[in-house]
Amino acid sequence: MDRDQAPDITVIGAGIIGISCAVQLQARGLRVAVIDKLAPGDTTSHGNAGVFAVCGCIPVATPGFLWTVPRLLLDPLGPLSLPLNYLPKLAGWGTKFALNTRMERFRHISSALNPLLENATELHLQQAQMAGAEQWAKASPYYYLYKDQAAYEADKLAWDTRRSFGIEYEMLQGEALHSREEAISDQFNLAVALKHHGFSPNPGQLVKALAEHFVRQGGELITGEVVKFAISDGRPDSVITDRGIYPLNKVVIAGGAWSARLAEQLGHKVPLESERGYHVELSDPGVELKAPIMFSAGKLVATPMEGGIRLAGLVEFGGLKADPDYDFCDRLLHHARTLFPGINTRQAIKWMGHRPSVSDSLPVIGQCPRHDNVYYAFGHQHMGLSMAPRTGHIIADLVSRGDCELDLSPYRIDRF
Ligand SMILES: Cc1cc2nc3c(=O)[nH]c(=O)nc-3n(C[C@H](O)[C@H](O)[C@H](O)COP(=O)(O)OP(=O)(O)OC[C@H]3O[C@@H](n4cnc5c(N)ncnc54)[C@H](O)[C@@H]3O)c2cc1C
């Protein structure tokens, strides 16, 4: 392809973030190409819990979190795993993460996450409608389930913070809860029902449907792994992939947990780590859920999916290359049996994916300060599905008009 034929902008990565950027850029009349080594939505964006988590402004790094780490690691049913051989590799990221558990950092981070999430459901519904993908994006409540009042009180900081941002919810107790979700054990009688939330009953298919729309509208999908950028006159002017060289005008780096290597070639070192997460999907669960349910104590989400009930959660540090440890999934199944006594866990498909997590829990979004034809959109940690349409709009605004309404300074790539 010669330079005249190069698209206006090339997006690297066809997860929910890259594809959302692509469809929003295209909606502004730009000629867009997307490059990925895999088919759209085949990695992390396939296997998440599917929740449009408007309430997702609470980072894992809450004040006091570090004191709970030893207990979480020692608990055979806990949500955290850190293999000893990975400890040295995690030291730098882990130290930065620890510093972000201070109260003033928590306030800054939650305030910066909130605007990326506040209209998540509305933006997903709009984006899905634009692409004819309505069946993959639904409005619904989202429940946080607690064993008792004391367990709820332990999350007080999170709920006070959400309330301060205007996130709406109601408390449900006893029959009010069980009449809405009959599968829940009568051992659990307290839930927070969040309003204006939603979910995708098949997040991977949502990405594929958006990508199909993108192609129908004239967008180009290129298969290949971007190995490096060719730099000319101080700016990247083409990408070199394992299958060919593609000239660039502008480029968006939306490679999820694999983005740090690409950013580093452009002069930016980002503390990005994979928080490996797992799901188990039960194709014949024997019980029915109407909406996604977060079980706070086990840090897992149960979501009604097209293919059954998906139980998603867990955090394992182990990098991008190690094989999944599917035994870890047994913890999800254990909690599921406690929460939903009638559940059938026999037909289970297990999966692992890579949450792209920056040590301050904030994504990297914005124009590159070194190369003005480069834009970043990665590092959306536990909330990438929820933040995707907003990220797409921000990138489309930046590229098409040179600015956007939101103050992007918390997400700058040179903040580290
Ligand atoms: C268990 C689990 C549950 C979750 N639940 C939720 C939830 O309920 N709600 C929510 O909002 N979020 C959730 N998340 C987080 C969410 O899934 C991620 O934040 C999101 O999928 C990240 O999307 P992405 O497009 O950045 O990355 P990905 O989906 O990983 O896509 C990145 C793409 O870039 C491609 N790529 C990378 N480097 C290159 C290269 N050099 N050349 C070519 N292609 C490249 C990859 O092949 C990949 O396709 C969950 C995550 C997990 C693991």
Short mmCIF file of C-alpha atoms and ligand atoms in Angstrom, two decimals:
data_model
loop_
_atom_site.label_atom_id
_atom_site.label_comp_id
_atom_site.label_asym_id
_atom_site.label_seq_id
_atom_site.Cartn_x
_atom_site.Cartn_y
_atom_site.Cartn_z
CA MET A 1 0.00 0.00 0.00
CA ASP A 2 1.49 3.41 -0.84
CA ARG A 3 1.13 6.46 1.38
CA ASP A 4 -1.74 8.04 -0.63
CA GLN A 5 -3.87 4.99 0.07
CA ALA A 6 -3.14 4.91 3.79
CA PRO A 7 -6.26 5.36 5.95
CA ASP A 8 -6.71 8.61 7.86
CA ILE A 9 -6.12 6.66 11.04
CA THR A 10 -5.04 3.13 11.98
CA VAL A 11 -6.11 1.50 15.25
CA ILE A 12 -3.86 -1.19 16.72
CA GLY A 13 -6.04 -3.63 18.66
CA ALA A 14 -9.50 -5.03 17.97
CA GLY A 15 -10.70 -5.50 21.54
CA ILE A 16 -13.68 -3.52 22.80
CA ILE A 17 -11.49 -0.41 23.22
CA GLY A 18 -9.93 -0.47 19.73
CA ILE A 19 -13.21 -1.32 17.99
CA SER A 20 -15.10 1.37 19.93
CA CYS A 21 -12.44 3.89 18.85
CA ALA A 22 -12.71 2.64 15.26
CA VAL A 23 -16.50 2.93 14.99
CA GLN A 24 -16.55 6.37 16.63
CA LEU A 25 -13.73 7.64 14.38
CA GLN A 26 -15.56 6.26 11.36
CA ALA A 27 -18.79 7.94 12.50
CA ARG A 28 -16.89 11.27 12.19
CA GLY A 29 -16.27 10.55 8.53
CA LEU A 30 -12.69 9.31 8.82
CA ARG A 31 -11.18 6.44 6.83
CA VAL A 32 -10.12 3.91 9.44
CA ALA A 33 -8.18 0.64 9.51
CA VAL A 34 -7.83 -1.74 12.47
CA ILE A 35 -4.90 -4.11 12.85
CA ASP A 36 -4.95 -7.11 15.17
CA LYS A 37 -3.10 -10.40 15.31
CA LEU A 38 -6.42 -12.07 16.23
CA ALA A 39 -10.06 -11.73 15.21
CA PRO A 40 -12.00 -8.87 16.87
CA GLY A 41 -12.94 -9.49 20.49
CA ASP A 42 -11.11 -12.80 20.78
CA THR A 43 -9.03 -11.99 23.88
CA THR A 44 -9.85 -10.14 27.11
CA SER A 45 -12.90 -8.46 25.65
CA HIS A 46 -14.42 -11.89 24.98
CA GLY A 47 -14.41 -13.28 28.49
CA ASN A 48 -15.25 -10.47 30.88
CA ALA A 49 -18.26 -10.42 33.18
CA GLY A 50 -20.15 -8.27 30.69
CA VAL A 51 -21.22 -5.56 33.15
CA PHE A 52 -21.62 -1.93 32.12
CA ALA A 53 -20.40 -0.87 35.54
CA VAL A 54 -21.39 2.77 35.95
CA CYS A 55 -20.38 2.21 39.60
CA GLY A 56 -16.86 1.02 38.70
CA CYS A 57 -15.03 4.13 39.93
CA ILE A 58 -13.63 2.35 43.01
CA PRO A 59 -10.10 1.13 42.26
CA VAL A 60 -8.75 -2.07 43.78
CA ALA A 61 -6.17 0.16 45.50
CA THR A 62 -8.47 1.38 48.28
CA PRO A 63 -7.01 2.74 51.52
CA GLY A 64 -6.34 -0.24 53.80
CA PHE A 65 -6.27 -2.74 50.92
CA LEU A 66 -2.61 -3.66 51.53
CA TRP A 67 -3.42 -4.97 55.03
CA THR A 68 -5.83 -7.47 53.48
CA VAL A 69 -3.33 -8.86 50.96
CA PRO A 70 -1.72 -11.53 53.19
CA ARG A 71 -5.16 -12.83 54.18
CA LEU A 72 -6.34 -12.84 50.55
CA LEU A 73 -3.24 -14.72 49.42
CA LEU A 74 -3.49 -17.32 52.19
CA ASP A 75 -7.23 -17.92 51.77
CA PRO A 76 -7.63 -21.08 49.63
CA LEU A 77 -10.93 -19.64 48.37
CA GLY A 78 -9.70 -16.05 48.05
CA PRO A 79 -9.70 -14.03 44.82
CA LEU A 80 -5.95 -13.30 44.64
CA SER A 81 -2.97 -15.34 43.49
CA LEU A 82 0.66 -14.27 43.25
CA PRO A 83 3.03 -17.09 42.31
CA LEU A 84 6.36 -16.63 44.12
CA ASN A 85 8.37 -16.82 40.91
CA TYR A 86 6.51 -13.75 39.62
CA LEU A 87 7.17 -11.64 42.73
CA PRO A 88 10.48 -10.10 41.50
CA LYS A 89 8.84 -9.09 38.19
CA LEU A 90 5.96 -7.44 40.04
CA ALA A 91 8.11 -5.46 42.48
CA GLY A 92 8.19 -2.15 40.53
CA TRP A 93 4.52 -2.18 39.59
CA GLY A 94 3.53 -3.41 43.05
CA THR A 95 5.38 -0.60 44.82
CA LYS A 96 3.69 2.02 42.66
CA PHE A 97 0.33 0.31 43.19
CA ALA A 98 0.89 0.36 46.98
CA LEU A 99 1.55 4.12 46.93
CA ASN A 100 -1.80 4.60 45.22
CA THR A 101 -3.69 3.19 48.22
CA ARG A 102 -3.21 6.50 50.09
CA MET A 103 -6.47 8.34 50.72
CA GLU A 104 -5.61 11.39 48.61
CA ARG A 105 -4.64 9.13 45.71
CA PHE A 106 -7.87 7.14 46.15
CA ARG A 107 -9.86 10.39 45.94
CA HIS A 108 -7.97 11.48 42.81
CA ILE A 109 -8.28 8.09 41.09
CA SER A 110 -11.97 7.55 41.80
CA SER A 111 -12.74 11.12 40.66
CA ALA A 112 -10.84 10.49 37.43
CA LEU A 113 -12.49 7.10 36.78
CA ASN A 114 -16.03 8.36 37.34
CA PRO A 115 -16.38 10.56 34.22
CA LEU A 116 -15.23 7.65 32.04
CA LEU A 117 -18.03 5.50 33.46
CA GLU A 118 -20.99 7.71 34.29
CA ASN A 119 -22.90 7.26 31.02
CA ALA A 120 -21.58 3.78 30.26
CA THR A 121 -24.95 2.10 29.75
CA GLU A 122 -26.42 4.89 27.64
CA LEU A 123 -23.32 5.07 25.45
CA HIS A 124 -23.22 1.29 25.00
CA LEU A 125 -26.89 1.20 24.00
CA GLN A 126 -26.32 4.04 21.51
CA GLN A 127 -23.20 2.45 20.06
CA ALA A 128 -24.87 -0.95 19.75
CA GLN A 129 -27.89 0.62 18.09
CA MET A 130 -25.68 2.46 15.59
CA ALA A 131 -24.12 -0.90 14.67
CA GLY A 132 -27.32 -2.98 14.66
CA ALA A 133 -25.93 -4.87 17.66
CA GLU A 134 -28.77 -4.14 20.09
CA GLN A 135 -29.13 -7.74 21.18
CA TRP A 136 -25.64 -7.63 22.73
CA ALA A 137 -26.22 -4.63 25.00
CA LYS A 138 -29.01 -4.46 27.58
CA ALA A 139 -30.05 -2.09 30.36
CA SER A 140 -30.54 -3.78 33.74
CA PRO A 141 -29.94 -3.35 37.45
CA TYR A 142 -26.65 -4.55 38.93
CA TYR A 143 -26.67 -6.12 42.37
CA TYR A 144 -23.96 -6.12 45.04
CA LEU A 145 -24.80 -9.01 47.32
CA TYR A 146 -23.77 -9.04 51.00
CA LYS A 147 -24.06 -11.70 53.65
CA ASP A 148 -25.08 -9.18 56.29
CA GLN A 149 -25.09 -5.55 57.34
CA ALA A 150 -21.54 -5.78 58.75
CA ALA A 151 -20.20 -6.92 55.36
CA TYR A 152 -21.96 -3.99 53.71
CA GLU A 153 -20.60 -1.55 56.31
CA ALA A 154 -17.08 -2.77 55.52
CA ASP A 155 -17.55 -1.27 52.02
CA LYS A 156 -18.71 2.08 53.43
CA LEU A 157 -15.97 4.15 51.79
CA ALA A 158 -16.89 2.73 48.37
CA TRP A 159 -20.61 3.40 48.79
CA ASP A 160 -20.08 6.90 50.22
CA THR A 161 -17.80 7.69 47.28
CA ARG A 162 -20.31 6.39 44.75
CA ARG A 163 -23.11 8.37 46.39
CA SER A 164 -20.98 11.54 46.26
CA PHE A 165 -20.77 11.07 42.47
CA GLY A 166 -24.55 10.79 42.19
CA ILE A 167 -24.57 7.04 41.45
CA GLU A 168 -28.09 5.87 42.25
CA TYR A 169 -28.97 2.73 44.16
CA GLU A 170 -31.45 1.25 46.60
CA MET A 171 -31.08 -1.28 49.37
CA LEU A 172 -32.96 -4.55 49.04
CA GLN A 173 -33.56 -6.91 51.93
CA GLY A 174 -35.12 -10.34 52.33
CA GLU A 175 -38.18 -10.93 50.17
CA ALA A 176 -37.61 -7.76 48.13
CA LEU A 177 -34.32 -9.28 46.99
CA HIS A 178 -35.42 -12.91 46.64
CA SER A 179 -38.50 -12.02 44.60
CA ARG A 180 -36.23 -10.33 42.05
CA GLU A 181 -33.57 -13.05 41.90
CA GLU A 182 -34.99 -16.37 43.02
CA ALA A 183 -31.74 -18.30 42.56
CA ILE A 184 -29.99 -16.52 45.46
CA SER A 185 -29.56 -18.57 48.66
CA ASP A 186 -31.69 -17.52 51.62
CA GLN A 187 -28.40 -17.17 53.52
CA PHE A 188 -27.98 -13.87 51.67
CA ASN A 189 -30.56 -11.25 52.52
CA LEU A 190 -28.98 -7.93 51.67
CA ALA A 191 -28.15 -6.39 48.32
CA VAL A 192 -27.49 -2.99 46.84
CA ALA A 193 -29.45 -2.62 43.61
CA LEU A 194 -27.68 -0.16 41.33
CA LYS A 195 -29.79 1.73 38.80
CA HIS A 196 -28.90 2.73 35.21
CA HIS A 197 -26.54 -0.21 34.76
CA GLY A 198 -26.53 -2.85 32.05
CA PHE A 199 -24.68 -5.79 30.59
CA SER A 200 -23.76 -7.61 27.45
CA PRO A 201 -25.07 -11.18 27.26
CA ASN A 202 -22.09 -11.97 25.01
CA PRO A 203 -19.29 -9.40 25.20
CA GLY A 204 -17.14 -11.09 22.55
CA GLN A 205 -20.06 -11.12 20.13
CA LEU A 206 -20.70 -7.44 20.90
CA VAL A 207 -17.17 -6.63 19.68
CA LYS A 208 -17.64 -8.81 16.60
CA ALA A 209 -20.97 -7.17 15.75
CA LEU A 210 -19.38 -3.70 16.08
CA ALA A 211 -16.50 -4.85 13.89
CA GLU A 212 -18.91 -6.18 11.25
CA HIS A 213 -20.67 -2.82 11.20
CA PHE A 214 -17.26 -1.13 10.87
CA VAL A 215 -16.42 -3.26 7.82
CA ARG A 216 -19.89 -2.72 6.27
CA GLN A 217 -19.27 1.02 6.54
CA GLY A 218 -16.01 0.69 4.60
CA GLY A 219 -13.55 0.15 7.45
CA GLU A 220 -10.59 -2.13 6.88
CA LEU A 221 -9.64 -5.00 9.20
CA ILE A 222 -6.05 -6.13 8.82
CA THR A 223 -4.71 -9.31 10.39
CA GLY A 224 -1.16 -9.09 11.67
CA GLU A 225 0.96 -8.51 14.74
CA VAL A 226 2.52 -5.07 14.93
CA VAL A 227 6.18 -5.69 15.65
CA LYS A 228 7.46 -2.13 15.46
CA PHE A 229 7.04 1.35 14.07
CA ALA A 230 9.16 2.76 11.28
CA ILE A 231 10.10 6.30 12.27
CA SER A 232 10.74 8.99 9.69
CA ASP A 233 11.43 12.67 10.43
CA GLY A 234 10.92 11.90 14.12
CA ARG A 235 7.41 10.46 13.78
CA PRO A 236 6.04 6.97 13.18
CA ASP A 237 5.16 6.74 9.50
CA SER A 238 4.40 3.04 9.13
CA VAL A 239 3.81 -0.10 11.16
CA ILE A 240 5.82 -3.20 10.51
CA THR A 241 3.77 -6.33 11.12
CA ASP A 242 4.65 -10.00 10.81
CA ARG A 243 2.64 -10.00 7.55
CA GLY A 244 3.58 -6.71 5.91
CA ILE A 245 4.26 -3.01 6.24
CA TYR A 246 1.40 -0.50 6.43
CA PRO A 247 1.91 3.26 5.99
CA LEU A 248 0.36 5.44 8.68
CA ASN A 249 -1.16 8.86 8.83
CA LYS A 250 -2.37 8.76 12.42
CA VAL A 251 -2.42 5.80 14.78
CA VAL A 252 -4.27 4.76 17.96
CA ILE A 253 -2.57 2.29 20.28
CA ALA A 254 -5.35 0.18 21.82
CA GLY A 255 -3.51 -3.09 22.38
CA GLY A 256 -4.84 -3.80 25.89
CA ALA A 257 -2.30 -5.51 28.15
CA TRP A 258 0.19 -5.73 25.26
CA SER A 259 0.39 -1.97 24.72
CA ALA A 260 3.43 -1.14 26.88
CA ARG A 261 5.91 -2.54 24.35
CA LEU A 262 4.45 -0.37 21.59
CA ALA A 263 4.42 2.75 23.79
CA GLU A 264 8.01 2.11 24.82
CA GLN A 265 9.13 2.20 21.19
CA LEU A 266 7.66 5.69 21.07
CA GLY A 267 9.56 6.80 24.15
CA HIS A 268 7.08 6.15 26.98
CA LYS A 269 7.60 3.66 29.78
CA VAL A 270 4.23 2.75 31.30
CA PRO A 271 3.81 0.59 34.44
CA LEU A 272 1.31 -1.76 32.81
CA GLU A 273 0.71 -5.25 34.20
CA SER A 274 -1.67 -8.04 33.32
CA GLU A 275 -4.14 -8.76 36.09
CA ARG A 276 -5.09 -12.19 34.81
CA GLY A 277 -8.76 -12.93 35.36
CA TYR A 278 -10.83 -16.07 34.88
CA HIS A 279 -14.32 -17.12 34.08
CA VAL A 280 -16.33 -20.31 34.18
CA GLU A 281 -19.39 -20.45 31.98
CA LEU A 282 -22.05 -22.97 32.95
CA SER A 283 -24.05 -23.97 29.90
CA ASP A 284 -26.75 -25.85 31.85
CA PRO A 285 -26.85 -23.97 35.16
CA GLY A 286 -30.34 -25.17 36.22
CA VAL A 287 -31.11 -21.76 37.75
CA GLU A 288 -31.94 -18.43 36.19
CA LEU A 289 -30.53 -14.95 36.78
CA LYS A 290 -32.15 -11.81 35.38
CA ALA A 291 -29.28 -9.38 36.01
CA PRO A 292 -25.59 -9.49 36.91
CA ILE A 293 -24.77 -10.04 40.58
CA MET A 294 -21.50 -9.11 42.28
CA PHE A 295 -20.69 -11.19 45.34
CA SER A 296 -18.53 -8.76 47.30
CA ALA A 297 -16.84 -11.22 49.63
CA GLY A 298 -15.67 -13.53 46.84
CA LYS A 299 -15.09 -10.70 44.35
CA LEU A 300 -16.88 -12.54 41.60
CA VAL A 301 -19.67 -11.57 39.23
CA ALA A 302 -22.38 -13.95 38.05
CA THR A 303 -23.95 -12.78 34.78
CA PRO A 304 -26.80 -14.24 32.73
CA MET A 305 -25.17 -14.90 29.37
CA GLU A 306 -26.46 -16.21 26.11
CA GLY A 307 -24.46 -19.37 26.76
CA GLY A 308 -25.60 -19.91 30.36
CA ILE A 309 -24.37 -18.30 33.57
CA ARG A 310 -20.87 -16.82 33.57
CA LEU A 311 -18.93 -16.61 36.84
CA ALA A 312 -16.06 -14.17 36.38
CA GLY A 313 -13.43 -12.75 38.66
CA LEU A 314 -10.10 -13.60 40.39
CA VAL A 315 -6.82 -11.78 40.02
CA GLU A 316 -3.65 -13.71 39.28
CA PHE A 317 -0.30 -12.06 38.64
CA GLY A 318 1.70 -14.14 36.24
CA GLY A 319 2.37 -12.03 33.17
CA LEU A 320 1.34 -12.35 29.56
CA LYS A 321 3.08 -15.60 28.71
CA ALA A 322 2.42 -18.18 31.47
CA ASP A 323 -0.27 -20.79 30.84
CA PRO A 324 -3.61 -20.37 32.62
CA ASP A 325 -4.04 -22.20 35.92
CA TYR A 326 -7.60 -23.44 35.50
CA ASP A 327 -7.61 -25.01 38.99
CA PHE A 328 -7.96 -21.41 40.22
CA CYS A 329 -11.48 -21.48 38.71
CA ASP A 330 -12.60 -23.97 41.35
CA ARG A 331 -12.84 -21.01 43.71
CA LEU A 332 -15.46 -19.45 41.44
CA LEU A 333 -17.42 -22.69 41.42
CA HIS A 334 -17.26 -22.99 45.19
CA HIS A 335 -18.71 -19.50 45.69
CA ALA A 336 -21.35 -20.13 43.04
CA ARG A 337 -22.62 -23.20 44.90
CA THR A 338 -22.88 -21.17 48.12
CA LEU A 339 -24.68 -18.28 46.46
CA PHE A 340 -27.02 -20.29 44.26
CA PRO A 341 -27.77 -23.63 45.98
CA GLY A 342 -29.61 -25.07 42.96
CA ILE A 343 -26.81 -24.42 40.49
CA ASN A 344 -25.51 -27.21 38.28
CA THR A 345 -21.76 -26.75 37.75
CA ARG A 346 -21.15 -29.87 35.66
CA GLN A 347 -20.92 -28.36 32.17
CA ALA A 348 -18.28 -25.71 32.64
CA ILE A 349 -16.14 -23.90 30.09
CA LYS A 350 -13.09 -22.23 31.64
CA TRP A 351 -11.28 -19.16 30.31
CA MET A 352 -8.49 -16.75 31.25
CA GLY A 353 -7.79 -13.21 30.01
CA HIS A 354 -5.52 -10.23 30.69
CA ARG A 355 -6.89 -7.10 32.36
CA PRO A 356 -4.62 -4.26 31.24
CA SER A 357 -3.81 -2.57 34.55
CA VAL A 358 -1.68 0.51 35.09
CA SER A 359 -0.30 0.85 38.65
CA ASP A 360 -2.56 3.84 39.39
CA SER A 361 -5.70 2.07 38.04
CA LEU A 362 -6.23 4.84 35.48
CA PRO A 363 -6.13 4.21 31.74
CA VAL A 364 -3.84 5.99 29.32
CA ILE A 365 -6.01 8.07 27.00
CA GLY A 366 -4.96 10.99 24.84
CA GLN A 367 -2.58 12.35 22.26
CA CYS A 368 1.07 11.41 22.53
CA PRO A 369 3.14 14.38 23.77
CA ARG A 370 6.12 13.27 21.66
CA HIS A 371 4.44 12.33 18.37
CA ASP A 372 1.32 14.30 17.44
CA ASN A 373 0.07 11.61 15.05
CA VAL A 374 -0.12 9.03 17.88
CA TYR A 375 -3.05 8.54 20.30
CA TYR A 376 -3.26 6.18 23.24
CA ALA A 377 -6.29 4.22 24.49
CA PHE A 378 -5.23 1.38 26.77
CA GLY A 379 -4.94 0.31 30.41
CA HIS A 380 -8.65 0.15 31.28
CA GLN A 381 -8.04 -2.52 33.97
CA HIS A 382 -11.20 -4.11 35.41
CA MET A 383 -13.51 -1.66 33.62
CA GLY A 384 -12.58 -1.69 29.93
CA LEU A 385 -15.94 -2.88 28.67
CA SER A 386 -17.69 -0.13 30.63
CA MET A 387 -15.27 2.63 29.59
CA ALA A 388 -15.03 1.63 25.93
CA PRO A 389 -17.66 3.82 24.21
CA ARG A 390 -16.58 6.89 26.20
CA THR A 391 -12.95 6.21 25.28
CA GLY A 392 -14.02 5.90 21.63
CA HIS A 393 -15.79 9.27 21.76
CA ILE A 394 -12.78 10.93 23.42
CA ILE A 395 -10.37 9.63 20.78
CA ALA A 396 -12.77 10.58 17.98
CA ASP A 397 -13.10 14.11 19.42
CA LEU A 398 -9.34 14.49 19.76
CA VAL A 399 -8.64 13.29 16.24
CA SER A 400 -11.49 15.08 14.47
CA ARG A 401 -11.57 18.39 16.39
CA GLY A 402 -8.32 18.49 18.36
CA ASP A 403 -9.92 18.60 21.81
CA CYS A 404 -12.63 17.10 24.02
CA GLU A 405 -14.85 18.27 26.91
CA LEU A 406 -13.12 16.19 29.55
CA ASP A 407 -9.87 17.24 31.25
CA LEU A 408 -7.55 14.45 30.09
CA SER A 409 -4.61 15.28 32.36
CA PRO A 410 -5.23 12.32 34.76
CA TYR A 411 -4.81 9.90 31.83
CA ARG A 412 -1.66 11.38 30.25
CA ILE A 413 1.03 8.92 29.25
CA ASP A 414 3.78 11.07 30.75
CA ARG A 415 2.26 11.13 34.26
CA PHE A 416 4.54 8.42 35.68
C1 LIG B 1 -12.48 -11.98 34.36
C2 LIG B 1 -12.69 -10.57 33.85
C3 LIG B 1 -13.90 -9.95 34.11
C4 LIG B 1 -14.10 -8.62 33.65
N1 LIG B 1 -15.33 -8.06 33.81
C5 LIG B 1 -15.56 -6.80 33.34
C6 LIG B 1 -16.84 -6.22 33.44
O1 LIG B 1 -17.80 -6.84 33.89
N2 LIG B 1 -17.01 -4.94 33.00
C7 LIG B 1 -15.98 -4.22 32.48
O2 LIG B 1 -16.17 -3.04 32.14
N3 LIG B 1 -14.75 -4.78 32.30
C8 LIG B 1 -14.52 -6.04 32.72
N4 LIG B 1 -13.29 -6.63 32.56
C9 LIG B 1 -12.20 -5.83 31.96
C10 LIG B 1 -12.31 -5.78 30.45
O3 LIG B 1 -12.55 -7.06 29.92
C11 LIG B 1 -11.01 -5.21 29.86
O4 LIG B 1 -10.67 -4.00 30.49
C12 LIG B 1 -11.18 -4.97 28.37
O5 LIG B 1 -11.60 -6.14 27.71
C13 LIG B 1 -9.89 -4.46 27.75
O6 LIG B 1 -10.15 -4.25 26.38
P1 LIG B 1 -9.00 -3.90 25.37
O7 LIG B 1 -9.63 -3.69 24.05
O8 LIG B 1 -8.15 -2.82 25.95
O9 LIG B 1 -8.06 -5.20 25.40
P2 LIG B 1 -8.21 -6.61 24.66
O10 LIG B 1 -9.60 -7.09 24.64
O11 LIG B 1 -7.20 -7.50 25.31
O12 LIG B 1 -7.80 -6.29 23.19
C14 LIG B 1 -6.50 -5.91 22.84
C15 LIG B 1 -6.25 -6.39 21.43
O13 LIG B 1 -5.02 -5.85 20.96
C16 LIG B 1 -4.39 -6.85 20.17
N5 LIG B 1 -2.96 -6.53 20.14
C17 LIG B 1 -2.16 -6.23 21.18
N6 LIG B 1 -0.91 -5.97 20.74
C18 LIG B 1 -0.93 -6.12 19.40
C19 LIG B 1 0.06 -6.01 18.40
N7 LIG B 1 1.32 -5.70 18.69
N8 LIG B 1 -0.28 -6.24 17.11
C20 LIG B 1 -1.58 -6.57 16.82
N9 LIG B 1 -2.55 -6.69 17.72
C21 LIG B 1 -2.23 -6.47 19.00
C22 LIG B 1 -4.71 -8.15 20.90
O14 LIG B 1 -4.59 -9.25 20.04
C23 LIG B 1 -6.15 -7.90 21.34
O15 LIG B 1 -7.09 -8.38 20.42
C24 LIG B 1 -13.06 -7.93 32.98
C25 LIG B 1 -11.86 -8.59 32.71
C26 LIG B 1 -11.68 -9.91 33.13
C27 LIG B 1 -10.40 -10.60 32.80
#
